[in-house]
Amino acid sequence: MEKFDAKEIRDSEKKLISNFLDDEAPQALPSIEEFHLGHYGEILTNQFCTAYLKKFVNDEDLAVSLTRAIEQQPASNFEILSVGIASLLLYVQTNFTGPENTPDIEWLLGKREEALKLLSLEDQCNDNMKKPELLYFSKLLFSDKTLQNKFRTTVWWLFRANLIHQIVLDEASATLFNDTENLIERISVSDILEDDYLQTLFHVEAVQFYLYHGRVQNLEKHVEIAQRSAKLNMQLVGMLGKRTKYQQDEKAQLLLKVSADKDNFPFRKCEDLPAALELNDDLRLERIQYSQEEEIIELGALEEAVVMAKYFQIQKSQPKDKLADEEIVPYLNNVIENSRNWPLRMSSLCQRCMLESNHKRTVERSMSQTEYLIEQVNSSKPLVSHRMDIFFASGMKPIWQVKQILADLMINLGMVKSALDLFLQLQLWESVIVCYTILELRHKAAEIIQQEIDKKPTVKLWCLLGDATQDTRCYETAWKISNERSSRAQRHWGLYYFAKQNYAEAVPHLKLSVELNNIQENVWIRLGFAALQIEDWKLAATAYRHYCALEQTNFEAWNNLAKAYIKLGDKPRAWRSLQDAVKCNYDKWEVWDNLMVVSIDLGHFSEVIRCYHRILELKAQHNDVQILKILTTAIIDDIKDADGNPTSRLLQKALELFGHLTAAVPNNSSIWQMYAELTATKNTEIDHQKAAQYLQRAHRTAVANPKWFKEVEATTNVLELCSDLAESYLKCAKAGSQLQQKAMLGSAKLSLVGVVKKVKEQDFGDNEEINEGLAKVETYLNKILEEFQKINE
């Protein structure tokens, strides 16, 4: 047996197992050596457990009896904490790292059913979970206030237990989420994180928690802290290289460069690592061949965990497409090719399997690699202790989830019956229904589920039977057997009506589901949509607001939230929601258009200009004359904007917008007319000349329509435009030379004479607006003729 002196044990356990050791407990050193060797079962079956703890476990209220055990023998408290840690780690070994054939702990067996019931919370635990009593027992010990007060790392172990607890539940638990967030806050501000190693480790573990819940902002925050405390530099760079066997020219390829501003954190190297299987493709190279030799920098296990955390963060925050995969693969390959840590190697290979599962050239390797990883879980090598090194920071999946990945791969390859057998073994009834549907045997799915209900009826099974048979009575039964506390039953019930577009019936069930469990993103967004359809704007706003708090990267949700606010008459909140929408999708012109409309209503005129520019960048043309008229009037009249600033300060930006706009939309007379009005506002000789030119363009565009004089509105607009044009030319003529005056007045005369003639030829009767417009144009025409005559004299 490998031996360590006390100091080595303290240092190694503090650095490698995360500081569950306290100097107050020197008598516990023998059990710490057992931890280091992975002998968790031995700790749970030692004399202290069988002779002392066993008598308390048999009590009806286990939490109360354990508190009594801790209070009765304060000197043994560290040993009790060690038992809790051993219980958690044995649970992890059984369900995550393997080998799975761990022994039952006899004195805990009687609590198995109680553990399964109390761990289920809002929804039941996964049916494939083994030995729930170990997780339950460890959580009870870590939750004890006496242990938390005496040993500062107890809350960290409770955080880890909660992390594992959430992973083995079928659904996210609001209760567990809130409790765990409070623990993260407590640990973050405590003195537990006394050095860079512990701080880095904790924040990488926090990444795993927020990754499960999809909280992108929290992910970014903890990855950033971990990277900073690890003093790790990561940069994606481009380098020429080849990725196919017959490629002649080198192309730019992404490469991850990693460096650290310090020595690596201490870690143990595992010699018996799972192999990364070769691709063996007739076209693709096994790995990219770069034109320059890669500089390989050996990292420690914790530094590699930070790289892996960065991979998870980018993957979660990016859309799922091939371009995003190209960006994240270098992070994954860095860990796969260089890591000497068993959980990290397993986790990274599993992630690669999922990435490669949808590509025809890599799907076979993905399947072979997944089968191999499943075999490795129950292999005799490596030692259990090596399997547990920084496990909580690795992102390693439970054994049954890896098997589910294999079954999904089988479906991709058309092996539906083999996948069905594996799904049946894993009791993944939703996937069983999918397989039977593919095989055109959907009735068989209902039969199988009914057989399972006959053995042991559960809420989940009744809900799935309802999905298979489309019978709402199944959902009602599920609701009743849960004592009217199952969010799952109400969710399935509501989604049944939602799928049939019966939104009025869907809303009450979806609403009740989120009241029972408020972190169901998929339910909140459907509730919001259903509420929009039945025009319950207040409920729609509430639902979308909750959804956006949970999932902040969905632009459609922000957009719909804004719509609900607008319907409620709350435009300021709608405006803020649309600001978030464009952050989520910068390339959707419709969202920018919505933001522009709300901005003009609220007087955010600088935002209107920004939105219009962006819309023109996204689409070739965009004519919104109404928006432009409001903006032009606001600047000319110099009204105050939403922030109380004079709008006239935006004149130059508005002129830049109209320059951009007239280049994109050269045939809109109204836009040219407004451009002229704004230009004339600068009130200089050259700007008056420009304004006249813009009005001339407006006039040409307006009369280019061969039917303009047959429509009342078009005729009125042309007459108004002629008046503006004449006034502008008369003003410019006064400042120009005699030759320039003749040219300008001659041009104005031709423009006006033609319009007057066309209008007089039409029969507009007693249309007052046209008659007044015509009279005004004729007055200007007479002035022009007088000025022309004066020049000639």
PDB file of C-alpha atoms in Angstrom, residues 400-504:
ATOM      1  CA  TRP A 400     -26.570   6.022 -18.260  1.00  0.00           C
ATOM      2  CA  GLN A 401     -26.245   9.311 -20.166  1.00  0.00           C
ATOM      3  CA  VAL A 402     -23.233   7.963 -22.055  1.00  0.00           C
ATOM      4  CA  LYS A 403     -25.303   4.895 -22.945  1.00  0.00           C
ATOM      5  CA  GLN A 404     -28.081   7.202 -24.126  1.00  0.00           C
ATOM      6  CA  ILE A 405     -25.593   8.956 -26.431  1.00  0.00           C
ATOM      7  CA  LEU A 406     -24.746   5.530 -27.882  1.00  0.00           C
ATOM      8  CA  ALA A 407     -28.419   4.759 -28.471  1.00  0.00           C
ATOM      9  CA  ASP A 408     -28.929   8.123 -30.193  1.00  0.00           C
ATOM     10  CA  LEU A 409     -25.954   7.352 -32.434  1.00  0.00           C
ATOM     11  CA  MET A 410     -27.537   4.032 -33.344  1.00  0.00           C
ATOM     12  CA  ILE A 411     -30.651   5.880 -34.548  1.00  0.00           C
ATOM     13  CA  ASN A 412     -28.450   8.203 -36.646  1.00  0.00           C
ATOM     14  CA  LEU A 413     -26.942   5.140 -38.302  1.00  0.00           C
ATOM     15  CA  GLY A 414     -30.349   3.555 -38.900  1.00  0.00           C
ATOM     16  CA  MET A 415     -29.937   0.892 -36.190  1.00  0.00           C
ATOM     17  CA  VAL A 416     -33.371   1.623 -34.742  1.00  0.00           C
ATOM     18  CA  LYS A 417     -34.052  -1.807 -33.220  1.00  0.00           C
ATOM     19  CA  SER A 418     -30.676  -1.872 -31.438  1.00  0.00           C
ATOM     20  CA  ALA A 419     -31.326   1.645 -30.159  1.00  0.00           C
ATOM     21  CA  LEU A 420     -34.784   0.562 -29.008  1.00  0.00           C
ATOM     22  CA  ASP A 421     -33.318  -2.296 -26.956  1.00  0.00           C
ATOM     23  CA  LEU A 422     -30.893   0.089 -25.266  1.00  0.00           C
ATOM     24  CA  PHE A 423     -33.605   2.683 -24.585  1.00  0.00           C
ATOM     25  CA  LEU A 424     -35.779  -0.033 -23.049  1.00  0.00           C
ATOM     26  CA  GLN A 425     -32.868  -1.093 -20.848  1.00  0.00           C
ATOM     27  CA  LEU A 426     -32.342   2.533 -19.769  1.00  0.00           C
ATOM     28  CA  GLN A 427     -36.108   3.040 -19.289  1.00  0.00           C
ATOM     29  CA  LEU A 428     -36.019   6.142 -21.509  1.00  0.00           C
ATOM     30  CA  TRP A 429     -39.651   5.940 -22.477  1.00  0.00           C
ATOM     31  CA  GLU A 430     -39.748   9.157 -24.536  1.00  0.00           C
ATOM     32  CA  SER A 431     -37.044   7.704 -26.791  1.00  0.00           C
ATOM     33  CA  VAL A 432     -38.855   4.348 -26.838  1.00  0.00           C
ATOM     34  CA  ILE A 433     -41.909   6.145 -28.245  1.00  0.00           C
ATOM     35  CA  VAL A 434     -39.705   7.776 -30.917  1.00  0.00           C
ATOM     36  CA  CYS A 435     -38.260   4.402 -31.940  1.00  0.00           C
ATOM     37  CA  TYR A 436     -41.667   2.741 -32.170  1.00  0.00           C
ATOM     38  CA  THR A 437     -42.940   5.691 -34.197  1.00  0.00           C
ATOM     39  CA  ILE A 438     -40.053   5.273 -36.655  1.00  0.00           C
ATOM     40  CA  LEU A 439     -40.838   1.571 -36.845  1.00  0.00           C
ATOM     41  CA  GLU A 440     -44.540   2.439 -37.376  1.00  0.00           C
ATOM     42  CA  LEU A 441     -45.442   0.540 -34.210  1.00  0.00           C
ATOM     43  CA  ARG A 442     -46.596   3.420 -32.029  1.00  0.00           C
ATOM     44  CA  HIS A 443     -49.229   1.237 -30.347  1.00  0.00           C
ATOM     45  CA  LYS A 444     -46.360  -0.889 -28.962  1.00  0.00           C
ATOM     46  CA  ALA A 445     -45.036   2.123 -27.049  1.00  0.00           C
ATOM     47  CA  ALA A 446     -48.340   2.441 -25.207  1.00  0.00           C
ATOM     48  CA  GLU A 447     -48.297  -1.306 -24.430  1.00  0.00           C
ATOM     49  CA  ILE A 448     -44.765  -1.187 -23.008  1.00  0.00           C
ATOM     50  CA  ILE A 449     -45.538   1.851 -20.855  1.00  0.00           C
ATOM     51  CA  GLN A 450     -48.764   0.265 -19.640  1.00  0.00           C
ATOM     52  CA  GLN A 451     -46.793  -2.827 -18.598  1.00  0.00           C
ATOM     53  CA  GLU A 452     -44.438  -0.631 -16.566  1.00  0.00           C
ATOM     54  CA  ILE A 453     -47.396   1.146 -14.965  1.00  0.00           C
ATOM     55  CA  ASP A 454     -48.833  -2.200 -13.947  1.00  0.00           C
ATOM     56  CA  LYS A 455     -45.521  -2.962 -12.172  1.00  0.00           C
ATOM     57  CA  LYS A 456     -45.126   0.433 -10.492  1.00  0.00           C
ATOM     58  CA  PRO A 457     -47.258   3.439 -11.477  1.00  0.00           C
ATOM     59  CA  THR A 458     -45.423   6.762 -11.488  1.00  0.00           C
ATOM     60  CA  VAL A 459     -46.258  10.299 -12.559  1.00  0.00           C
ATOM     61  CA  LYS A 460     -43.750  10.113 -15.384  1.00  0.00           C
ATOM     62  CA  LEU A 461     -45.146   6.873 -16.796  1.00  0.00           C
ATOM     63  CA  TRP A 462     -48.740   8.124 -16.755  1.00  0.00           C
ATOM     64  CA  CYS A 463     -47.666  11.325 -18.520  1.00  0.00           C
ATOM     65  CA  LEU A 464     -45.811   9.356 -21.188  1.00  0.00           C
ATOM     66  CA  LEU A 465     -48.801   7.073 -21.638  1.00  0.00           C
ATOM     67  CA  GLY A 466     -50.858  10.202 -22.239  1.00  0.00           C
ATOM     68  CA  ASP A 467     -48.344  11.341 -24.867  1.00  0.00           C
ATOM     69  CA  ALA A 468     -48.462   7.945 -26.560  1.00  0.00           C
ATOM     70  CA  THR A 469     -52.262   7.576 -26.532  1.00  0.00           C
ATOM     71  CA  GLN A 470     -53.230  11.290 -26.716  1.00  0.00           C
ATOM     72  CA  ASP A 471     -55.647  10.643 -23.831  1.00  0.00           C
ATOM     73  CA  THR A 472     -55.931  13.518 -21.327  1.00  0.00           C
ATOM     74  CA  ARG A 473     -57.276  11.160 -18.681  1.00  0.00           C
ATOM     75  CA  CYS A 474     -53.704   9.870 -18.275  1.00  0.00           C
ATOM     76  CA  TYR A 475     -52.506  13.344 -17.342  1.00  0.00           C
ATOM     77  CA  GLU A 476     -55.365  13.671 -14.894  1.00  0.00           C
ATOM     78  CA  THR A 477     -54.364  10.372 -13.278  1.00  0.00           C
ATOM     79  CA  ALA A 478     -50.730  11.509 -13.068  1.00  0.00           C
ATOM     80  CA  TRP A 479     -51.881  14.727 -11.393  1.00  0.00           C
ATOM     81  CA  LYS A 480     -53.932  12.839  -8.836  1.00  0.00           C
ATOM     82  CA  ILE A 481     -51.262  10.295  -7.874  1.00  0.00           C
ATOM     83  CA  SER A 482     -48.828  13.173  -7.301  1.00  0.00           C
ATOM     84  CA  ASN A 483     -51.267  14.625  -4.771  1.00  0.00           C
ATOM     85  CA  GLU A 484     -51.638  17.572  -7.145  1.00  0.00           C
ATOM     86  CA  ARG A 485     -47.991  18.605  -6.802  1.00  0.00           C
ATOM     87  CA  SER A 486     -46.406  17.459 -10.085  1.00  0.00           C
ATOM     88  CA  SER A 487     -45.264  20.181 -12.466  1.00  0.00           C
ATOM     89  CA  ARG A 488     -44.569  17.426 -15.010  1.00  0.00           C
ATOM     90  CA  ALA A 489     -48.223  16.313 -15.104  1.00  0.00           C
ATOM     91  CA  GLN A 490     -49.451  19.852 -15.725  1.00  0.00           C
ATOM     92  CA  ARG A 491     -46.725  20.463 -18.299  1.00  0.00           C
ATOM     93  CA  HIS A 492     -47.594  17.398 -20.383  1.00  0.00           C
ATOM     94  CA  TRP A 493     -51.268  18.265 -20.065  1.00  0.00           C
ATOM     95  CA  GLY A 494     -50.687  21.837 -21.226  1.00  0.00           C
ATOM     96  CA  LEU A 495     -48.366  20.843 -24.067  1.00  0.00           C
ATOM     97  CA  TYR A 496     -50.985  18.414 -25.337  1.00  0.00           C
ATOM     98  CA  TYR A 497     -53.399  21.318 -25.891  1.00  0.00           C
ATOM     99  CA  PHE A 498     -50.581  23.595 -27.082  1.00  0.00           C
ATOM    100  CA  ALA A 499     -49.668  21.146 -29.859  1.00  0.00           C
ATOM    101  CA  LYS A 500     -53.298  21.222 -30.997  1.00  0.00           C
ATOM    102  CA  GLN A 501     -53.217  25.058 -30.954  1.00  0.00           C
ATOM    103  CA  ASN A 502     -55.927  25.064 -28.313  1.00  0.00           C
ATOM    104  CA  TYR A 503     -54.226  27.866 -26.420  1.00  0.00           C
ATOM    105  CA  ALA A 504     -57.145  28.762 -24.165  1.00  0.00           C
TER     106      ALA A 504
END
